[in-house]
Amino acid sequence: MEELKYCPSTLKEGYSTYSPEACRKLFGGKHVSHILDFDSPNNNSADSTDYVEHIGRISLAGFQPKGALVLRNGSLSIPKEGKQSQYILKPAPASHALLERKYCPANEHLTMQMAAQAYGIETAANALCFFRDGETAYITKRFDVAPDGSKYPQEDFASLAGLTRVNGGSYYKYNALSYEDCADIIRRYVRAAQVDLLRFFRVVLFNYITLNDDAHLKNFSLIDRGNGDYRLAPAYDLINTSLHLYEPKIFALKKGLFKEGMKMTDIHTVDRTDFVEFGRRIGLPERMVKREIDTFAEESPIALKLIERSFLSEELKRSYRQSYQYRCFTLK
């Protein structure tokens, strides 16, 4: 593979591997190689077969396989049987139903970095890494695992709403609720609800301007990190789905922002007034709603820089930038 010019985590210039900042966030300050010691699961080599056996132990959602990794002897490795994983690894999907599928890891990495660096959204620590055969993968540090290896209590919004495939159908995580309903879940279970309602509002706005139409009920969760209080978990699984889907939508949830649903046919049916009303309905002060929408209506120079430094192809960088700029414009 070519020598890197940017840190494959922070996208800071002048690094051919993980920067010290990235090592602190991801690996407790340890220096770790960005190259894995085994091939991609899309490669039929003997050691990639060992990795394939671990795919699905965490989940297999839609087209995106997920595997488990641990940090061992300064390297990211496949965990031994019964060992608690510390990281989630997402290789490029193998499905040809997706457009530009090999760039899915770079897309998710870029979108997560934009959320954190450009908009101050709390996210799961993340980076890109590279299989021995050169294929790119996305890695994220598990925020539900305590330093002693135990797991923090965590429940996604589908579970908190009591929804399953049995009572909600095959598409329960998309069809059952609206984002307004999700705010009710926060209000019901979070003691400092007003704080997390604002955090939730900002993530919904961010998903809109970055064209993430896969922000379904299982991609939001509440977590108790040992103090007895549930709070909104850091953002995860953020990706610009329009780069990979033939028919992208505006929102992942069929009802959109509101409990009664929204009539949406194209981007022109959603604008600033919808988010003003959404903010009002979930109980945020009017001045706060205006401030946040104004923030997301302006293109972020940091976001644009990250797009240019990302590991997307030049064509996908252009598509991402243009779609992001247009969505920002619709909020003015």
Tab-separated table of C-alpha atoms in Angstrom:
chain	number	residue	atom	x	y	z
A	1	MET	CA	0.000	0.000	0.000
A	2	GLU	CA	1.061	3.621	-0.537
A	3	GLU	CA	2.729	5.546	2.263
A	4	LEU	CA	0.203	7.588	4.203
A	5	LYS	CA	0.257	11.398	4.388
A	6	TYR	CA	-2.459	11.760	7.006
A	7	CYS	CA	-3.106	10.031	10.307
A	8	PRO	CA	-5.632	7.261	9.560
A	9	SER	CA	-7.569	8.293	12.663
A	10	THR	CA	-7.502	12.075	13.131
A	11	LEU	CA	-6.640	12.870	9.479
A	12	LYS	CA	-3.985	15.283	10.747
A	13	GLU	CA	-1.295	16.011	8.144
A	14	GLY	CA	2.254	14.698	8.344
A	15	TYR	CA	1.728	11.210	9.756
A	16	SER	CA	2.408	7.878	8.074
A	17	THR	CA	0.693	5.959	10.884
A	18	TYR	CA	-1.438	6.777	13.933
A	19	SER	CA	-0.577	10.130	15.509
A	20	PRO	CA	0.155	10.393	19.264
A	21	GLU	CA	-3.316	11.915	19.735
A	22	ALA	CA	-4.921	8.935	18.011
A	23	CYS	CA	-2.870	6.485	20.076
A	24	ARG	CA	-4.072	8.149	23.281
A	25	LYS	CA	-7.728	7.976	22.293
A	26	LEU	CA	-7.665	4.475	20.854
A	27	PHE	CA	-4.863	2.543	22.528
A	28	GLY	CA	-4.127	4.159	25.870
A	29	GLY	CA	-1.030	5.859	24.472
A	30	LYS	CA	0.543	2.681	23.088
A	31	HIS	CA	2.063	2.757	19.618
A	32	VAL	CA	0.097	0.387	17.398
A	33	SER	CA	0.572	-0.402	13.726
A	34	HIS	CA	-2.201	0.624	11.322
A	35	ILE	CA	-1.563	-2.604	9.383
A	36	LEU	CA	-3.211	-5.816	10.583
A	37	ASP	CA	-1.260	-9.063	10.533
A	38	PHE	CA	-3.895	-10.952	8.540
A	39	ASP	CA	-5.708	-10.614	5.226
A	40	SER	CA	-9.152	-9.251	4.487
A	41	PRO	CA	-12.108	-11.667	4.842
A	42	ASN	CA	-12.631	-11.049	1.120
A	43	ASN	CA	-9.308	-12.806	0.586
A	44	ASN	CA	-9.377	-16.611	0.667
A	45	SER	CA	-6.068	-17.018	2.497
A	46	ALA	CA	-5.838	-19.453	5.406
A	47	ASP	CA	-5.540	-16.866	8.176
A	48	SER	CA	-8.415	-14.766	6.824
A	49	THR	CA	-10.576	-17.853	7.332
A	50	ASP	CA	-9.841	-17.624	11.068
A	51	TYR	CA	-11.076	-14.049	11.051
A	52	VAL	CA	-14.231	-14.920	9.096
A	53	GLU	CA	-15.181	-17.305	11.894
A	54	HIS	CA	-15.357	-14.313	14.233
A	55	ILE	CA	-17.547	-12.182	11.954
A	56	GLY	CA	-21.082	-12.188	13.245
A	57	ARG	CA	-20.192	-12.851	16.877
A	58	ILE	CA	-21.082	-9.230	17.575
A	59	SER	CA	-23.674	-8.613	14.859
A	60	LEU	CA	-24.348	-8.779	11.177
A	61	ALA	CA	-26.604	-5.858	10.273
A	62	GLY	CA	-27.688	-5.510	6.681
A	63	PHE	CA	-24.685	-5.490	4.381
A	64	GLN	CA	-22.101	-4.557	7.008
A	65	PRO	CA	-20.231	-7.414	8.733
A	66	LYS	CA	-18.646	-6.712	12.098
A	67	GLY	CA	-15.784	-8.561	13.729
A	68	ALA	CA	-13.948	-8.404	17.048
A	69	LEU	CA	-10.384	-7.397	17.883
A	70	VAL	CA	-8.210	-7.014	20.967
A	71	LEU	CA	-4.953	-5.184	21.586
A	72	ARG	CA	-2.249	-7.772	22.230
A	73	ASN	CA	1.520	-7.224	22.305
A	74	GLY	CA	1.171	-3.865	20.582
A	75	SER	CA	-0.928	-5.228	17.715
A	76	LEU	CA	-4.599	-5.477	16.879
A	77	SER	CA	-5.368	-9.186	16.859
A	78	ILE	CA	-8.225	-11.669	16.679
A	79	PRO	CA	-9.376	-12.424	20.260
A	80	LYS	CA	-8.898	-15.846	21.761
A	81	GLU	CA	-11.976	-17.919	22.520
A	82	GLY	CA	-13.913	-16.403	25.439
A	83	LYS	CA	-11.839	-13.205	25.492
A	84	GLN	CA	-13.776	-9.933	25.720
A	85	SER	CA	-13.206	-7.838	22.589
A	86	GLN	CA	-12.012	-4.249	22.910
A	87	TYR	CA	-12.587	-3.098	19.359
A	88	ILE	CA	-15.097	-3.606	16.571
A	89	LEU	CA	-13.690	-4.105	13.079
A	90	LYS	CA	-15.795	-3.405	10.000
A	91	PRO	CA	-14.245	-4.475	6.687
A	92	ALA	CA	-15.652	-3.336	3.373
A	93	PRO	CA	-18.920	-5.175	2.637
A	94	ALA	CA	-18.728	-7.888	0.018
A	95	SER	CA	-22.230	-7.218	-1.355
A	96	HIS	CA	-22.421	-5.883	-4.902
A	97	ALA	CA	-25.795	-4.362	-4.016
A	98	LEU	CA	-23.820	-1.363	-2.718
A	99	LEU	CA	-22.191	1.329	-4.813
A	100	GLU	CA	-18.460	1.937	-4.246
A	101	ARG	CA	-18.539	-0.632	-1.443
A	102	LYS	CA	-14.770	-0.669	-0.886
A	103	TYR	CA	-15.002	2.932	0.317
A	104	CYS	CA	-17.575	2.211	3.050
A	105	PRO	CA	-14.891	2.142	5.790
A	106	ALA	CA	-13.399	5.461	4.626
A	107	ASN	CA	-16.876	6.997	4.464
A	108	GLU	CA	-17.805	5.957	8.007
A	109	HIS	CA	-14.430	7.086	9.342
A	110	LEU	CA	-14.735	10.496	7.681
A	111	THR	CA	-18.302	11.020	8.899
A	112	MET	CA	-17.399	10.090	12.467
A	113	GLN	CA	-14.404	12.446	12.411
A	114	MET	CA	-16.578	15.259	11.042
A	115	ALA	CA	-19.051	14.752	13.877
A	116	ALA	CA	-16.321	14.918	16.508
A	117	GLN	CA	-13.944	17.524	15.091
A	118	ALA	CA	-16.258	19.875	13.205
A	119	TYR	CA	-19.350	19.728	15.415
A	120	GLY	CA	-18.140	18.634	18.844
A	121	ILE	CA	-20.408	15.576	18.937
A	122	GLU	CA	-19.274	12.862	21.326
A	123	THR	CA	-18.432	9.803	19.246
A	124	ALA	CA	-16.902	6.389	19.696
A	125	ALA	CA	-13.113	6.599	19.170
A	126	ASN	CA	-12.358	5.373	15.660
A	127	ALA	CA	-9.831	5.003	12.866
A	128	LEU	CA	-9.021	3.226	9.666
A	129	CYS	CA	-6.719	0.241	9.576
A	130	PHE	CA	-5.478	-1.881	6.708
A	131	PHE	CA	-5.449	-5.610	6.186
A	132	ARG	CA	-2.152	-7.183	5.204
A	133	ASP	CA	-3.387	-7.457	1.614
A	134	GLY	CA	-3.992	-3.685	1.499
A	135	GLU	CA	-7.797	-3.545	1.888
A	136	THR	CA	-9.169	-0.831	4.144
A	137	ALA	CA	-11.260	-1.457	7.270
A	138	TYR	CA	-12.921	0.720	9.890
A	139	ILE	CA	-12.150	0.179	13.567
A	140	THR	CA	-13.909	1.626	16.597
A	141	LYS	CA	-13.108	1.291	20.280
A	142	ARG	CA	-15.927	-0.232	22.305
A	143	PHE	CA	-17.351	2.303	24.749
A	144	ASP	CA	-19.470	-0.344	26.473
A	145	VAL	CA	-16.445	-2.176	27.923
A	146	ALA	CA	-15.014	-1.023	31.261
A	147	PRO	CA	-11.247	-0.951	31.966
A	148	ASP	CA	-11.577	-4.213	33.927
A	149	GLY	CA	-13.176	-5.936	30.923
A	150	SER	CA	-16.729	-5.970	32.261
A	151	LYS	CA	-19.538	-4.526	30.149
A	152	TYR	CA	-21.517	-1.416	31.006
A	153	PRO	CA	-25.309	-1.747	30.837
A	154	GLN	CA	-26.458	-0.482	27.426
A	155	GLU	CA	-29.821	-0.630	25.654
A	156	ASP	CA	-30.650	0.567	22.155
A	157	PHE	CA	-33.849	2.482	21.458
A	158	ALA	CA	-35.577	-0.481	19.834
A	159	SER	CA	-35.115	-2.527	23.007
A	160	LEU	CA	-36.161	0.375	25.238
A	161	ALA	CA	-39.351	0.725	23.186
A	162	GLY	CA	-40.023	-3.007	23.527
A	163	LEU	CA	-39.764	-3.559	19.788
A	164	THR	CA	-38.654	-6.799	18.163
A	165	ARG	CA	-39.014	-8.468	14.791
A	166	VAL	CA	-41.870	-10.506	16.303
A	167	ASN	CA	-44.067	-7.566	17.342
A	168	GLY	CA	-42.788	-4.960	14.903
A	169	GLY	CA	-42.129	-6.846	11.685
A	170	SER	CA	-38.966	-7.234	9.653
A	171	TYR	CA	-38.336	-3.481	9.481
A	172	TYR	CA	-39.233	-2.645	13.084
A	173	LYS	CA	-36.088	-0.576	13.595
A	174	TYR	CA	-37.119	1.682	10.692
A	175	ASN	CA	-40.927	1.699	10.608
A	176	ALA	CA	-42.180	1.746	14.197
A	177	LEU	CA	-41.184	5.142	15.624
A	178	SER	CA	-40.234	8.706	14.729
A	179	TYR	CA	-37.364	10.798	16.075
A	180	GLU	CA	-39.933	12.608	18.213
A	181	ASP	CA	-40.772	9.235	19.772
A	182	CYS	CA	-37.042	8.693	20.369
A	183	ALA	CA	-36.963	11.924	22.375
A	184	ASP	CA	-39.729	10.503	24.571
A	185	ILE	CA	-37.477	7.513	25.309
A	186	ILE	CA	-34.714	9.859	26.468
A	187	ARG	CA	-37.176	11.776	28.629
A	188	ARG	CA	-38.437	8.541	30.170
A	189	TYR	CA	-35.092	6.988	31.124
A	190	VAL	CA	-32.513	9.783	31.459
A	191	ARG	CA	-32.384	11.798	34.661
A	192	ALA	CA	-30.640	14.771	33.004
A	193	ALA	CA	-32.971	14.525	30.024
A	194	GLN	CA	-32.647	18.130	28.863
A	195	VAL	CA	-28.902	17.742	28.335
A	196	ASP	CA	-29.286	14.581	26.278
A	197	LEU	CA	-32.247	15.927	24.316
A	198	LEU	CA	-29.946	18.661	23.030
A	199	ARG	CA	-27.262	16.088	22.214
A	200	PHE	CA	-29.857	14.001	20.389
A	201	PHE	CA	-31.141	17.043	18.462
A	202	ARG	CA	-27.602	17.796	17.295
A	203	VAL	CA	-27.009	14.220	16.107
A	204	VAL	CA	-30.290	14.262	14.140
A	205	LEU	CA	-29.226	17.533	12.494
A	206	PHE	CA	-25.780	16.116	11.753
A	207	ASN	CA	-27.252	12.984	10.181
A	208	TYR	CA	-29.375	15.215	7.972
A	209	ILE	CA	-26.525	17.355	6.643
A	210	THR	CA	-24.281	14.315	6.078
A	211	LEU	CA	-27.033	12.279	4.378
A	212	ASN	CA	-27.059	9.423	6.853
A	213	ASP	CA	-30.335	7.622	6.197
A	214	ASP	CA	-29.400	4.616	8.328
A	215	ALA	CA	-29.834	6.284	11.741
A	216	HIS	CA	-32.393	3.703	12.854
A	217	LEU	CA	-33.545	2.731	16.366
A	218	LYS	CA	-30.627	0.383	17.028
A	219	ASN	CA	-28.123	3.108	16.167
A	220	PHE	CA	-29.127	5.147	19.219
A	221	SER	CA	-28.705	3.799	22.738
A	222	LEU	CA	-28.531	4.677	26.421
A	223	ILE	CA	-25.614	3.580	28.572
A	224	ASP	CA	-24.819	3.511	32.293
A	225	ARG	CA	-21.078	3.870	32.781
A	226	GLY	CA	-21.081	2.862	36.402
A	227	ASN	CA	-22.689	5.819	38.183
A	228	GLY	CA	-26.228	4.466	38.163
A	229	ASP	CA	-27.522	6.996	35.617
A	230	TYR	CA	-28.347	6.284	32.010
A	231	ARG	CA	-27.331	8.811	29.393
A	232	LEU	CA	-27.278	8.989	25.622
A	233	ALA	CA	-24.375	6.879	24.380
A	234	PRO	CA	-21.676	8.378	22.150
A	235	ALA	CA	-22.659	8.531	18.486
A	236	TYR	CA	-21.746	5.522	16.367
A	237	ASP	CA	-22.411	4.073	12.882
A	238	LEU	CA	-22.456	7.520	11.246
A	239	ILE	CA	-22.056	7.298	7.460
A	240	ASN	CA	-23.109	9.175	4.313
A	241	THR	CA	-25.332	6.453	2.892
A	242	SER	CA	-26.058	8.377	-0.318
A	243	LEU	CA	-22.609	7.382	-1.619
A	244	HIS	CA	-23.515	3.683	-1.548
A	245	LEU	CA	-27.279	3.322	-2.072
A	246	TYR	CA	-29.149	3.443	-5.375
A	247	GLU	CA	-32.228	5.005	-3.754
A	248	PRO	CA	-31.226	6.869	-0.587
A	249	LYS	CA	-33.900	8.397	1.655
A	250	ILE	CA	-33.926	11.526	3.792
A	251	PHE	CA	-34.411	9.857	7.173
A	252	ALA	CA	-33.870	6.289	8.316
A	253	LEU	CA	-37.121	6.285	10.286
A	254	LYS	CA	-40.134	5.996	7.998
A	255	LYS	CA	-42.127	8.540	10.017
A	256	GLY	CA	-39.275	11.029	9.905
A	257	LEU	CA	-39.150	13.678	12.605
A	258	PHE	CA	-42.753	13.621	13.792
A	259	LYS	CA	-45.035	11.095	15.470
A	260	GLU	CA	-47.753	11.526	12.850
A	261	GLY	CA	-45.228	11.034	10.064
A	262	MET	CA	-43.996	13.271	7.263
A	263	LYS	CA	-44.811	13.274	3.581
A	264	MET	CA	-41.402	13.119	1.946
A	265	THR	CA	-40.723	12.650	-1.732
A	266	ASP	CA	-37.413	14.476	-2.142
A	267	ILE	CA	-35.048	16.828	-0.370
A	268	HIS	CA	-37.253	19.866	-1.056
A	269	THR	CA	-39.850	18.580	1.392
A	270	VAL	CA	-37.537	19.061	4.395
A	271	ASP	CA	-36.154	22.423	5.486
A	272	ARG	CA	-35.371	24.633	8.463
A	273	THR	CA	-39.000	24.961	9.558
A	274	ASP	CA	-39.221	21.188	10.109
A	275	PHE	CA	-36.257	21.209	12.473
A	276	VAL	CA	-37.559	24.287	14.294
A	277	GLU	CA	-40.816	22.437	14.912
A	278	PHE	CA	-38.950	19.262	15.877
A	279	GLY	CA	-36.872	21.152	18.434
A	280	ARG	CA	-40.005	22.757	19.877
A	281	ARG	CA	-41.787	19.403	20.167
A	282	ILE	CA	-38.970	17.728	22.059
A	283	GLY	CA	-38.893	20.590	24.556
A	284	LEU	CA	-35.807	22.604	23.652
A	285	PRO	CA	-35.857	26.395	24.178
A	286	GLU	CA	-36.467	28.375	20.992
A	287	ARG	CA	-33.180	30.282	21.228
A	288	MET	CA	-31.262	27.008	21.597
A	289	VAL	CA	-32.996	25.479	18.584
A	290	LYS	CA	-32.203	28.554	16.470
A	291	ARG	CA	-28.577	28.542	17.594
A	292	GLU	CA	-28.065	24.886	16.702
A	293	ILE	CA	-29.776	25.100	13.326
A	294	ASP	CA	-27.719	28.205	12.498
A	295	THR	CA	-24.568	26.220	13.321
A	296	PHE	CA	-25.474	23.323	11.043
A	297	ALA	CA	-26.652	25.658	8.268
A	298	GLU	CA	-23.103	26.997	7.852
A	299	GLU	CA	-20.502	24.900	6.074
A	300	SER	CA	-17.726	24.009	8.473
A	301	PRO	CA	-14.183	24.720	7.202
A	302	ILE	CA	-12.990	21.840	9.379
A	303	ALA	CA	-15.506	19.480	7.779
A	304	LEU	CA	-14.440	20.520	4.284
A	305	LYS	CA	-10.782	19.994	5.175
A	306	LEU	CA	-11.531	16.541	6.554
A	307	ILE	CA	-13.359	15.596	3.358
A	308	GLU	CA	-10.330	16.563	1.303
A	309	ARG	CA	-7.969	14.595	3.566
A	310	SER	CA	-10.182	11.528	3.739
A	311	PHE	CA	-9.417	8.150	2.183
A	312	LEU	CA	-12.335	8.410	-0.254
A	313	SER	CA	-11.720	8.529	-3.996
A	314	GLU	CA	-11.578	11.988	-5.571
A	315	GLU	CA	-14.990	11.438	-7.154
A	316	LEU	CA	-16.567	10.455	-3.843
A	317	LYS	CA	-14.929	13.395	-2.081
A	318	ARG	CA	-16.586	15.687	-4.599
A	319	SER	CA	-19.972	13.998	-4.174
A	320	TYR	CA	-19.712	14.116	-0.390
A	321	ARG	CA	-18.715	17.787	-0.384
A	322	GLN	CA	-21.483	18.865	-2.761
A	323	SER	CA	-24.234	16.955	-0.979
A	324	TYR	CA	-23.054	18.237	2.410
A	325	GLN	CA	-22.995	21.839	1.162
A	326	TYR	CA	-26.472	21.524	-0.298
A	327	ARG	CA	-27.987	20.052	2.856
A	328	CYS	CA	-26.444	22.876	4.904
A	329	PHE	CA	-28.023	25.373	2.489
A	330	THR	CA	-31.505	23.890	3.010
A	331	LEU	CA	-31.304	24.826	6.711
A	332	LYS	CA	-30.827	28.565	6.079
